[in-house]
Amino acid sequence: MLRRTLAWTARRPGTLAVTALLAVAPTASSMSQAAADGSSAAGGASRTGAAGCQVRADARHTDWTGMNFLGDVVCPHNLGSIRVQSTSQSTVNGQIAFAPSWFVCWKKGGSYQGQDIWYYTQADSVSGSKGSKGWGYLPAAETQVSGHPVAGLKKCTWS
């Protein structure tokens, strides 16, 4: 994993601080998630959010529709399915195989284990529509944080 992390760093200038943090994390990083869409964290200041989440104000992501996101929050979570819509009945679009992962925004959706908050992210592997590149929602109940929505995470503009 360290070799993969160092190779990723060499292709993405300005990511040394984030890479160092991820390289020493006890769990596998979401490097494939970051590499899948060509996103990067541009060395900006970050702060710790709720229950061990890391706010990265300068992280940049572009989803499958071409929408750009500035800033994300990296949080611990259970491995699981990413759904096309924010309901547990929605089609599974991909799987998150590594933790922690980044999330770009949150929205309210269907209830899942007593929570109606869902986090928008990109899966590590695509199992649904290839065109959507694994983008979709993870229920808040699958994250390992104390409160929802996670502090520092923006609300999705389409909520």
mmCIF file of C-alpha atoms in Angstrom:
data_model
loop_
_atom_site.group_PDB
_atom_site.id
_atom_site.type_symbol
_atom_site.label_atom_id
_atom_site.label_comp_id
_atom_site.label_asym_id
_atom_site.label_seq_id
_atom_site.Cartn_x
_atom_site.Cartn_y
_atom_site.Cartn_z
ATOM 1 C CA MET A 1 0.000 0.000 0.000
ATOM 2 C CA LEU A 2 2.822 2.405 0.749
ATOM 3 C CA ARG A 3 4.303 1.927 -2.730
ATOM 4 C CA ARG A 4 0.910 2.669 -4.280
ATOM 5 C CA THR A 5 0.548 5.742 -2.063
ATOM 6 C CA LEU A 6 3.985 7.063 -3.035
ATOM 7 C CA ALA A 7 3.266 6.536 -6.729
ATOM 8 C CA TRP A 8 -0.023 8.423 -6.324
ATOM 9 C CA THR A 9 1.815 11.267 -4.580
ATOM 10 C CA ALA A 10 4.347 11.551 -7.391
ATOM 11 C CA ARG A 11 1.504 12.118 -9.878
ATOM 12 C CA ARG A 12 -0.263 14.676 -7.671
ATOM 13 C CA PRO A 13 1.959 17.562 -6.502
ATOM 14 C CA GLY A 14 0.969 19.198 -3.244
ATOM 15 C CA THR A 15 -0.532 16.091 -1.655
ATOM 16 C CA LEU A 16 2.330 15.103 0.635
ATOM 17 C CA ALA A 17 0.566 16.030 3.899
ATOM 18 C CA VAL A 18 -2.612 14.112 3.033
ATOM 19 C CA THR A 19 -0.650 11.164 1.668
ATOM 20 C CA ALA A 20 1.480 10.955 4.793
ATOM 21 C CA LEU A 21 -1.659 10.899 6.919
ATOM 22 C CA LEU A 22 -3.216 8.151 4.792
ATOM 23 C CA ALA A 23 0.000 6.125 4.618
ATOM 24 C CA VAL A 24 0.158 5.732 8.384
ATOM 25 C CA ALA A 25 -3.548 5.070 8.889
ATOM 26 C CA PRO A 26 -4.237 1.627 10.392
ATOM 27 C CA THR A 27 -6.884 0.840 7.768
ATOM 28 C CA ALA A 28 -6.567 0.781 3.998
ATOM 29 C CA SER A 29 -6.911 4.231 2.489
ATOM 30 C CA SER A 30 -9.394 5.213 -0.155
ATOM 31 C CA MET A 31 -6.618 5.889 -2.662
ATOM 32 C CA SER A 32 -8.457 4.022 -5.424
ATOM 33 C CA GLN A 33 -11.456 6.224 -4.698
ATOM 34 C CA ALA A 34 -9.316 9.351 -5.123
ATOM 35 C CA ALA A 35 -7.493 8.032 -8.173
ATOM 36 C CA ALA A 36 -10.682 6.862 -9.881
ATOM 37 C CA ASP A 37 -11.823 10.349 -10.792
ATOM 38 C CA GLY A 38 -8.477 12.112 -10.966
ATOM 39 C CA SER A 39 -9.249 14.153 -7.880
ATOM 40 C CA SER A 40 -6.602 15.548 -5.622
ATOM 41 C CA ALA A 41 -6.173 17.339 -2.361
ATOM 42 C CA ALA A 42 -4.234 20.499 -2.981
ATOM 43 C CA GLY A 43 -2.219 20.733 0.207
ATOM 44 C CA GLY A 44 -4.646 23.103 1.917
ATOM 45 C CA ALA A 45 -5.271 23.253 5.633
ATOM 46 C CA SER A 46 -7.462 20.559 7.074
ATOM 47 C CA ARG A 47 -9.076 20.159 10.438
ATOM 48 C CA THR A 48 -10.593 17.325 12.387
ATOM 49 C CA GLY A 49 -14.376 17.190 12.247
ATOM 50 C CA ALA A 50 -16.824 14.970 14.111
ATOM 51 C CA ALA A 51 -15.497 11.739 15.618
ATOM 52 C CA GLY A 52 -12.227 11.474 13.726
ATOM 53 C CA CYS A 53 -13.325 12.891 10.383
ATOM 54 C CA GLN A 54 -10.839 15.057 8.508
ATOM 55 C CA VAL A 55 -12.032 18.190 6.699
ATOM 56 C CA ARG A 56 -10.046 18.909 3.528
ATOM 57 C CA ALA A 57 -11.049 22.371 2.323
ATOM 58 C CA ASP A 58 -8.945 22.243 -0.870
ATOM 59 C CA ALA A 59 -9.822 18.718 -2.081
ATOM 60 C CA ARG A 60 -11.303 18.757 -5.579
ATOM 61 C CA HIS A 61 -13.636 16.203 -7.146
ATOM 62 C CA THR A 62 -15.704 16.082 -10.326
ATOM 63 C CA ASP A 63 -18.671 13.734 -10.463
ATOM 64 C CA TRP A 64 -20.023 11.854 -13.463
ATOM 65 C CA THR A 65 -22.270 14.781 -14.491
ATOM 66 C CA GLY A 66 -19.328 17.194 -14.601
ATOM 67 C CA MET A 67 -20.288 18.914 -11.328
ATOM 68 C CA ASN A 68 -17.217 20.179 -9.473
ATOM 69 C CA PHE A 69 -16.821 20.008 -5.703
ATOM 70 C CA LEU A 70 -14.334 21.980 -3.650
ATOM 71 C CA GLY A 71 -13.745 20.475 -0.220
ATOM 72 C CA ASP A 72 -14.580 17.121 1.259
ATOM 73 C CA VAL A 73 -14.619 15.291 4.561
ATOM 74 C CA VAL A 74 -12.789 11.985 5.077
ATOM 75 C CA CYS A 75 -14.501 9.732 7.643
ATOM 76 C CA PRO A 76 -14.320 6.175 8.935
ATOM 77 C CA HIS A 77 -17.205 3.934 7.880
ATOM 78 C CA ASN A 78 -18.349 0.372 7.372
ATOM 79 C CA LEU A 79 -17.622 -1.077 3.945
ATOM 80 C CA GLY A 80 -20.741 -1.179 1.846
ATOM 81 C CA SER A 81 -22.856 -0.317 -1.122
ATOM 82 C CA ILE A 82 -23.203 3.027 -2.833
ATOM 83 C CA ARG A 83 -26.725 3.642 -4.108
ATOM 84 C CA VAL A 84 -27.864 5.726 -7.087
ATOM 85 C CA GLN A 85 -30.419 7.592 -4.963
ATOM 86 C CA SER A 86 -30.613 8.307 -1.233
ATOM 87 C CA THR A 87 -32.939 5.417 -0.351
ATOM 88 C CA SER A 88 -32.266 1.828 0.654
ATOM 89 C CA GLN A 89 -34.517 0.653 -2.218
ATOM 90 C CA SER A 90 -32.373 2.416 -4.823
ATOM 91 C CA THR A 91 -30.166 0.486 -7.212
ATOM 92 C CA VAL A 92 -26.662 -0.335 -5.956
ATOM 93 C CA ASN A 93 -24.170 1.545 -8.104
ATOM 94 C CA GLY A 94 -20.880 0.444 -6.566
ATOM 95 C CA GLN A 95 -18.998 -0.768 -3.529
ATOM 96 C CA ILE A 96 -16.703 0.997 -1.093
ATOM 97 C CA ALA A 97 -13.888 -1.461 -0.467
ATOM 98 C CA PHE A 98 -11.578 0.764 1.596
ATOM 99 C CA ALA A 99 -11.980 2.950 4.652
ATOM 100 C CA PRO A 100 -11.800 5.795 5.429
ATOM 101 C CA SER A 101 -13.392 7.516 2.426
ATOM 102 C CA TRP A 102 -14.180 11.043 1.321
ATOM 103 C CA PHE A 103 -17.629 12.552 1.030
ATOM 104 C CA VAL A 104 -18.412 15.773 -0.853
ATOM 105 C CA CYS A 105 -21.894 16.600 0.464
ATOM 106 C CA TRP A 106 -24.935 15.282 2.307
ATOM 107 C CA LYS A 107 -28.681 15.236 1.746
ATOM 108 C CA LYS A 108 -31.805 13.922 3.401
ATOM 109 C CA GLY A 109 -33.302 10.766 1.975
ATOM 110 C CA GLY A 110 -35.093 7.630 3.003
ATOM 111 C CA SER A 111 -34.731 6.302 6.520
ATOM 112 C CA TYR A 112 -31.961 3.731 7.035
ATOM 113 C CA GLN A 113 -31.382 2.336 10.526
ATOM 114 C CA GLY A 114 -33.088 5.369 12.048
ATOM 115 C CA GLN A 115 -31.134 7.978 10.033
ATOM 116 C CA ASP A 116 -32.330 9.976 7.012
ATOM 117 C CA ILE A 117 -28.938 11.542 6.119
ATOM 118 C CA TRP A 118 -27.003 10.203 3.123
ATOM 119 C CA TYR A 119 -23.464 11.117 1.994
ATOM 120 C CA TYR A 120 -22.509 11.628 -1.670
ATOM 121 C CA THR A 121 -19.251 9.983 -2.750
ATOM 122 C CA GLN A 122 -17.668 7.754 -5.379
ATOM 123 C CA ALA A 123 -17.431 3.998 -4.971
ATOM 124 C CA ASP A 124 -14.132 2.117 -5.240
ATOM 125 C CA SER A 125 -15.671 -0.313 -7.723
ATOM 126 C CA VAL A 126 -18.595 0.188 -10.096
ATOM 127 C CA SER A 127 -21.311 -2.451 -10.150
ATOM 128 C CA GLY A 128 -24.125 -0.422 -11.697
ATOM 129 C CA SER A 129 -24.169 2.051 -14.539
ATOM 130 C CA LYS A 130 -20.654 2.486 -15.906
ATOM 131 C CA GLY A 131 -21.597 5.998 -17.034
ATOM 132 C CA SER A 132 -22.110 7.208 -13.460
ATOM 133 C CA LYS A 133 -18.581 6.050 -12.509
ATOM 134 C CA GLY A 134 -19.740 4.722 -9.133
ATOM 135 C CA TRP A 135 -21.039 8.040 -7.795
ATOM 136 C CA GLY A 136 -23.901 7.790 -5.340
ATOM 137 C CA TYR A 137 -24.910 7.747 -1.697
ATOM 138 C CA LEU A 138 -23.800 5.959 1.462
ATOM 139 C CA PRO A 139 -26.263 6.033 4.374
ATOM 140 C CA ALA A 140 -25.048 8.033 7.384
ATOM 141 C CA ALA A 141 -25.767 5.047 9.621
ATOM 142 C CA GLU A 142 -22.838 3.253 7.918
ATOM 143 C CA THR A 143 -20.345 5.918 9.003
ATOM 144 C CA GLN A 144 -18.512 5.661 12.315
ATOM 145 C CA VAL A 145 -19.224 9.184 13.541
ATOM 146 C CA SER A 146 -21.154 10.550 16.496
ATOM 147 C CA GLY A 147 -23.458 13.060 14.777
ATOM 148 C CA HIS A 148 -25.077 13.691 11.417
ATOM 149 C CA PRO A 149 -24.627 15.482 9.190
ATOM 150 C CA VAL A 150 -20.873 15.480 9.770
ATOM 151 C CA ALA A 151 -19.505 18.872 10.848
ATOM 152 C CA GLY A 152 -17.766 20.664 7.978
ATOM 153 C CA LEU A 153 -19.563 18.767 5.200
ATOM 154 C CA LYS A 154 -21.653 20.890 2.849
ATOM 155 C CA LYS A 155 -25.282 20.149 2.058
ATOM 156 C CA CYS A 156 -25.788 18.925 -1.524
ATOM 157 C CA THR A 157 -27.168 21.730 -3.692
ATOM 158 C CA TRP A 158 -29.859 19.454 -5.158
ATOM 159 C CA SER A 159 -31.304 18.412 -1.784
#
